[in-house]
Coordinates of C-alpha atoms in Angstrom, one line a residue:
X17 CA -7.2 -36.2 136.3
X18 CA -9.7 -36.9 133.8
X19 CA -8.2 -40.2 132.6
X20 CA -8.7 -41.3 128.9
X21 CA -11.6 -43.7 127.6
X22 CA -10.8 -47.0 125.9
X23 CA -13.0 -47.2 122.5
X24 CA -12.9 -49.8 119.7
X25 CA -13.0 -47.8 116.2
X26 CA -13.9 -49.6 113.0
X27 CA -10.3 -49.3 110.7
X28 CA -12.6 -48.9 107.7
X29 CA -15.0 -46.0 108.5
X30 CA -13.8 -44.3 111.9
X31 CA -16.9 -45.1 114.1
X32 CA -16.1 -45.8 117.7
X33 CA -18.2 -48.2 120.1
X34 CA -17.7 -48.5 123.7
X35 CA -17.7 -52.5 123.5
X36 CA -15.8 -55.1 120.6
X37 CA -18.0 -56.7 118.1
X38 CA -17.2 -58.8 115.1
X39 CA -19.0 -56.4 112.4
X40 CA -19.3 -52.8 112.6
X41 CA -22.8 -51.9 112.7
X42 CA -22.1 -48.7 110.4
X43 CA -20.2 -50.0 107.3
X44 CA -21.0 -53.6 107.8
X45 CA -16.8 -54.6 107.6
X46 CA -16.1 -57.6 109.9
X47 CA -13.5 -57.9 112.2
X48 CA -12.5 -54.1 111.6
X49 CA -12.6 -52.9 115.0
X50 CA -9.4 -52.5 117.1
X51 CA -8.6 -50.9 120.1
X52 CA -8.4 -47.1 120.9
X53 CA -8.2 -44.1 123.2
X54 CA -10.7 -41.2 123.6
X55 CA -10.6 -38.1 125.9
X56 CA -9.0 -34.9 126.1
X57 CA -7.1 -33.8 123.4
X58 CA -4.4 -32.0 125.6
X59 CA -4.2 -35.3 127.9
X60 CA -3.7 -37.6 124.7
X61 CA -0.9 -35.1 123.6
X62 CA 0.9 -36.0 127.1
X63 CA 0.4 -39.6 126.9
X64 CA 1.8 -39.8 123.5
X65 CA 4.5 -37.7 124.1
X66 CA 3.4 -34.8 121.5
X67 CA 3.3 -32.0 124.1
X68 CA 6.8 -32.6 124.6
X69 CA 7.7 -31.8 120.9
X70 CA 8.9 -28.2 120.7
X71 CA 7.8 -26.3 117.0
X72 CA 9.9 -26.9 114.3
X73 CA 12.2 -24.8 112.5
X74 CA 13.0 -24.8 108.6
X75 CA 16.6 -24.6 108.0
X76 CA 18.6 -25.7 105.0
X77 CA 19.7 -29.0 104.6
X78 CA 23.3 -28.1 104.2
X79 CA 23.4 -26.4 107.2
X80 CA 22.5 -29.4 109.2
X81 CA 25.6 -31.3 111.1
X82 CA 25.6 -34.5 109.6
X83 CA 28.5 -35.4 112.2
X84 CA 25.6 -35.4 115.1
X85 CA 23.6 -38.6 113.1
X86 CA 26.7 -40.9 112.7
X87 CA 26.0 -44.1 113.9
X88 CA 28.3 -45.6 116.8
X89 CA 29.6 -49.0 116.7
X90 CA 27.8 -51.4 119.3
X91 CA 30.9 -53.7 119.9
X92 CA 29.2 -56.6 118.5
X93 CA 30.4 -57.2 115.1
X94 CA 27.6 -59.0 113.4
X95 CA 25.1 -56.6 115.0
X96 CA 26.6 -53.6 113.5
X97 CA 27.2 -55.2 110.1
X98 CA 23.5 -55.4 110.2
X99 CA 22.7 -51.7 111.3
X100 CA 25.2 -50.7 108.8
X101 CA 27.9 -49.5 111.5
X102 CA 26.0 -49.3 114.9
X103 CA 23.1 -47.1 116.6
X104 CA 22.2 -43.7 115.2
X105 CA 21.7 -40.8 117.8
X106 CA 18.4 -40.5 118.2
X107 CA 17.3 -43.6 116.8
X108 CA 14.6 -46.3 117.9
X109 CA 15.0 -49.9 117.0
X110 CA 12.4 -52.6 117.6
X111 CA 14.1 -55.9 117.9
X112 CA 11.5 -58.9 117.8
X113 CA 12.2 -62.6 117.9
X114 CA 10.4 -65.9 119.6
X115 CA 10.6 -66.6 123.4
X116 CA 13.7 -67.8 124.3
X117 CA 15.9 -67.5 121.1
X118 CA 18.3 -64.8 123.0
X119 CA 17.3 -61.4 122.7
X120 CA 18.1 -60.6 125.9
X121 CA 21.5 -62.2 125.9
X122 CA 21.9 -60.2 122.6
X123 CA 21.4 -56.8 124.6
X124 CA 23.2 -57.4 127.3
X125 CA 26.1 -58.1 125.1
X126 CA 25.6 -55.1 123.6
X127 CA 25.3 -53.0 127.1
X128 CA 28.5 -54.9 127.9
X129 CA 30.3 -53.5 124.9
X130 CA 29.3 -50.4 124.7
X131 CA 31.5 -47.4 125.3
X132 CA 29.4 -44.8 127.5
X133 CA 26.7 -45.0 130.6
X134 CA 23.9 -47.4 129.1
X135 CA 20.3 -48.0 131.2
X136 CA 18.3 -51.5 131.0
X137 CA 14.8 -51.1 131.5
X138 CA 13.4 -54.8 132.5
X139 CA 9.7 -54.8 133.0
X140 CA 9.5 -58.8 132.8
X141 CA 12.1 -59.6 135.2
X142 CA 13.4 -58.6 138.6
X143 CA 16.5 -56.6 138.7
X144 CA 18.2 -59.8 140.5
X145 CA 17.5 -62.0 137.6
X146 CA 18.9 -59.8 134.8
X147 CA 22.2 -59.5 137.1
X148 CA 22.5 -63.4 137.3
X149 CA 22.7 -63.6 133.4
X150 CA 24.7 -60.4 133.3
X151 CA 27.1 -62.5 135.5
X152 CA 27.3 -65.5 133.4
X153 CA 27.8 -63.2 130.1
X154 CA 30.4 -61.2 131.6
X155 CA 28.4 -57.8 131.2
X156 CA 29.0 -56.6 135.1
X157 CA 30.6 -53.0 134.5
X158 CA 29.6 -49.7 136.8
X159 CA 28.6 -47.7 133.5
X160 CA 25.4 -50.3 132.9
X161 CA 22.2 -49.4 135.1
X162 CA 19.6 -51.7 135.9
X163 CA 15.9 -50.7 137.1
X164 CA 12.8 -53.0 136.8
X165 CA 9.8 -51.0 136.0
X166 CA 6.7 -51.2 134.2
X167 CA 5.3 -47.4 134.4
X168 CA 6.6 -45.6 131.5
X169 CA 6.4 -42.4 133.4
X170 CA 9.1 -43.7 136.0
X171 CA 11.2 -44.9 132.9
X172 CA 11.3 -41.6 131.8
X173 CA 12.2 -40.1 135.0
X174 CA 14.8 -43.0 135.0
X175 CA 16.4 -42.1 132.0
X176 CA 16.4 -38.2 133.7
X177 CA 18.2 -39.7 136.6
X178 CA 21.1 -41.9 134.9
X179 CA 21.4 -39.8 131.8
X180 CA 22.4 -42.5 129.5
X181 CA 24.0 -42.8 126.3
X182 CA 21.7 -46.0 125.5
X183 CA 18.2 -47.3 126.4
X184 CA 17.1 -50.8 126.5
X185 CA 13.6 -51.5 127.2
X186 CA 12.5 -55.2 127.7
X187 CA 9.7 -55.0 126.4
X188 CA 7.2 -53.0 125.3
X189 CA 4.5 -55.1 125.4
X190 CA 5.0 -55.1 129.1
X191 CA 5.2 -51.4 130.0
X192 CA 2.3 -49.1 130.5
X193 CA 1.5 -45.4 130.8
X194 CA -0.6 -44.8 133.6
X195 CA -2.3 -41.7 131.6
X196 CA -4.1 -44.3 129.5
X197 CA -7.2 -46.3 130.6
X198 CA -6.0 -49.7 129.5
X199 CA -3.9 -53.0 130.3
X200 CA -0.3 -53.3 129.3
X201 CA 0.5 -54.9 126.2
X202 CA -3.0 -53.2 124.5
X203 CA -3.0 -51.5 121.0
X204 CA -3.4 -48.1 122.9
X205 CA -1.0 -49.1 125.5
X206 CA 1.8 -50.2 122.8
X207 CA 1.1 -47.3 120.2
X208 CA 1.0 -44.4 123.1
X209 CA 4.3 -45.7 124.7
X210 CA 6.2 -46.2 121.6
X211 CA 4.9 -42.6 120.3
X212 CA 6.0 -41.5 123.9
X213 CA 9.9 -43.0 123.6
X214 CA 10.1 -41.9 120.2
X215 CA 9.7 -38.5 121.2
X216 CA 12.0 -38.6 123.8
X217 CA 14.8 -40.4 121.6
X218 CA 14.5 -37.5 119.6
X219 CA 14.6 -35.0 121.6
X220 CA 17.5 -36.6 124.0
X221 CA 19.8 -37.9 120.7
X222 CA 19.2 -40.8 122.4
X223 CA 19.2 -44.3 121.1
X224 CA 16.5 -46.9 122.3
X225 CA 16.1 -50.4 121.8
X226 CA 12.9 -52.0 122.4
X227 CA 12.1 -55.5 122.9
X228 CA 9.0 -56.7 121.3
X229 CA 7.2 -59.9 121.3
X230 CA 5.9 -62.2 118.1
X231 CA 3.1 -64.1 117.2
X232 CA 2.5 -67.7 116.9
X233 CA 3.0 -66.9 113.2
X234 CA 6.2 -65.0 113.4
X235 CA 5.1 -61.6 113.1
X236 CA 5.4 -58.4 115.5
X237 CA 2.8 -58.5 118.1
X238 CA 1.0 -55.2 118.8
X239 CA -0.4 -52.4 116.0
X240 CA 1.3 -52.5 112.8
X241 CA 1.6 -48.4 113.8
X242 CA 4.3 -49.8 116.0
X243 CA 6.5 -50.7 113.1
X244 CA 5.9 -47.3 111.1
X245 CA 7.2 -45.0 113.9
X246 CA 10.4 -47.2 114.8
X247 CA 13.3 -46.2 112.8
X248 CA 14.8 -50.1 112.4
X249 CA 12.8 -53.4 113.2
X250 CA 15.6 -56.2 114.2
X251 CA 14.0 -60.1 113.6
X252 CA 16.0 -62.6 115.4
X253 CA 15.8 -65.7 114.1
X254 CA 16.9 -69.3 115.1
X255 CA 16.0 -72.7 116.8
X256 CA 16.3 -73.2 120.3
X257 CA 17.5 -76.4 119.8
X258 CA 20.5 -75.5 117.5
X259 CA 23.0 -72.9 118.2
X260 CA 22.9 -70.8 115.1
X261 CA 21.2 -67.4 115.1
X262 CA 20.4 -65.2 112.3
X263 CA 19.5 -61.3 112.4
X264 CA 18.1 -59.3 109.8
X265 CA 16.7 -56.0 109.5
X266 CA 12.8 -55.7 108.1
X267 CA 13.2 -52.1 107.9
X268 CA 16.0 -49.7 108.3
X269 CA 16.1 -46.0 107.7
X270 CA 19.8 -45.6 108.0
X271 CA 20.9 -48.3 105.6
X272 CA 20.2 -51.5 103.5
X273 CA 18.0 -54.2 104.8
X274 CA 19.7 -57.0 102.8
X275 CA 22.4 -57.7 105.4
X276 CA 22.5 -60.8 107.8
X277 CA 24.1 -61.0 110.9
X278 CA 25.3 -64.6 112.3
X279 CA 25.7 -66.0 115.9
X280 CA 26.4 -69.0 117.8
X281 CA 24.5 -69.5 121.1
X282 CA 27.3 -70.8 123.3
X283 CA 27.4 -71.3 127.2
X284 CA 29.2 -67.8 127.8
X285 CA 26.3 -65.9 125.0
X286 CA 26.0 -65.4 121.8
X287 CA 29.5 -65.4 119.4
X288 CA 29.7 -63.6 116.5
X289 CA 30.3 -66.0 113.1
X290 CA 32.3 -64.0 110.8
X291 CA 33.0 -67.4 108.7
X292 CA 29.4 -69.0 108.2
X293 CA 30.6 -71.0 105.7
X294 CA 32.5 -73.0 107.8
X295 CA 29.9 -73.8 110.2
X296 CA 27.5 -74.7 107.8
X297 CA 29.8 -77.5 106.1
X298 CA 31.4 -78.8 109.2
X299 CA 29.8 -82.0 109.2
X300 CA 29.4 -82.2 105.7
X301 CA 30.8 -85.8 104.3
X302 CA 32.3 -85.4 101.0
X303 CA 31.9 -87.9 98.1
X304 CA 28.1 -88.4 99.0
X305 CA 25.6 -89.1 96.1
X306 CA 22.9 -86.5 96.4
X307 CA 24.7 -83.6 98.1
X308 CA 26.2 -80.9 96.5
X309 CA 28.0 -77.2 97.8
X310 CA 26.5 -74.2 96.1
X311 CA 27.5 -70.2 96.9
X312 CA 24.4 -68.1 97.4
X313 CA 24.5 -64.4 98.0
X314 CA 22.9 -62.5 101.1
X315 CA 23.3 -59.0 100.8
X316 CA 27.1 -58.0 100.4
X317 CA 28.1 -61.7 101.9
X318 CA 28.4 -64.9 99.9
X319 CA 28.0 -68.1 101.6
X320 CA 28.6 -71.6 100.8
X321 CA 25.9 -74.0 101.4
X322 CA 24.7 -77.4 101.1
X323 CA 21.7 -78.5 99.2
X324 CA 20.9 -82.4 99.4
X325 CA 18.4 -84.2 97.1
X326 CA 16.8 -87.7 97.9
X327 CA 14.4 -89.4 95.3
X328 CA 13.0 -93.0 95.7
X329 CA 10.4 -94.7 93.9
X330 CA 6.6 -94.2 93.9
X331 CA 4.4 -97.1 94.3
X332 CA 2.0 -97.5 91.0
X333 CA -0.8 -96.5 92.6
X334 CA 0.5 -93.1 94.1
X335 CA 1.3 -89.6 92.2
X336 CA 4.8 -89.0 92.3
X337 CA 5.1 -85.7 94.5
X338 CA 8.2 -83.0 95.5
X339 CA 8.6 -81.8 98.5
X340 CA 11.3 -78.9 99.8
X341 CA 12.7 -77.6 103.0
X342 CA 14.2 -74.1 103.1
X343 CA 13.6 -73.6 99.3
X344 CA 10.7 -72.1 98.1
X345 CA 8.8 -74.9 96.5
X346 CA 7.8 -72.8 93.3
X347 CA 11.3 -71.8 92.7
X348 CA 12.1 -75.5 93.0
X349 CA 9.4 -76.5 89.9
X350 CA 10.8 -73.7 87.8
X351 CA 14.4 -74.5 88.5
X352 CA 13.8 -78.4 87.8
X353 CA 11.7 -77.4 84.7
X354 CA 14.9 -75.4 83.3
X355 CA 17.0 -78.5 83.8
X356 CA 14.8 -81.0 82.1
X357 CA 15.0 -78.6 78.9

């Protein structure tokens, strides 16, 4: 079988080159060449999953069954809050976060509480390593199936064999389609695998959750098209040395992106935090100068947070300056200007 070939295409003018270069020779744009694939159109269609899509049939909107698209609860309270009630059948969700923040832990707990058969695809760990973590999280159950696989073709075959109601793939950057002549994690592989999995999810009414890597700047790794083709993009944030974890929806086609999910990392896994204000103010000492409790609204969730201020006299030869942590410096300057009036 003739395989697809990798080229580097200019995002400005569309000219393709066999090798990467810093500047496009056709239009002169700098750093505009991105990895792409060329080859037989039928092969590209198969590799991206477009060959699996049957022709669409126009229907009146009131003739469609709305019950099929209703979200199903994940069993994790804070995750349901962010998702607007749960995962929608046929949806594809992308979960991003820094290494070690707890993405795999959150998804294993999701599988443990999900009512129905599930499939966990690990492309970065062995099946035995995942089982050890599942035992620690008390996530061992007969309906949870596990496979260590990097080939997209074998992953689809595993879905055909197990027939799950939920699939987790960890991670989208670690799997590869044998039809694409490039390494796992490359632009063409991430884009091709994402398109194929989206088509599989829609064709089967199967919710799929993909784990995504992040760059050193905190953005999702891979091509921007990855965020466009999925239905929901979740960001899992926090610091490794602190127990608090924040879950936000960066994109959500089925609900609001203003909700915030709060978790606490414990020895037995992640625990939902329904009363975040109590956690934020647990170590606060009352009556201390320079400290005040203020209400803040995050989505539909009111939070009580502590704001601290510290002042000091500047030496005569040094210009005074203001610095802020956790507060936008521009907004701080505006608030102080209003208070000084």
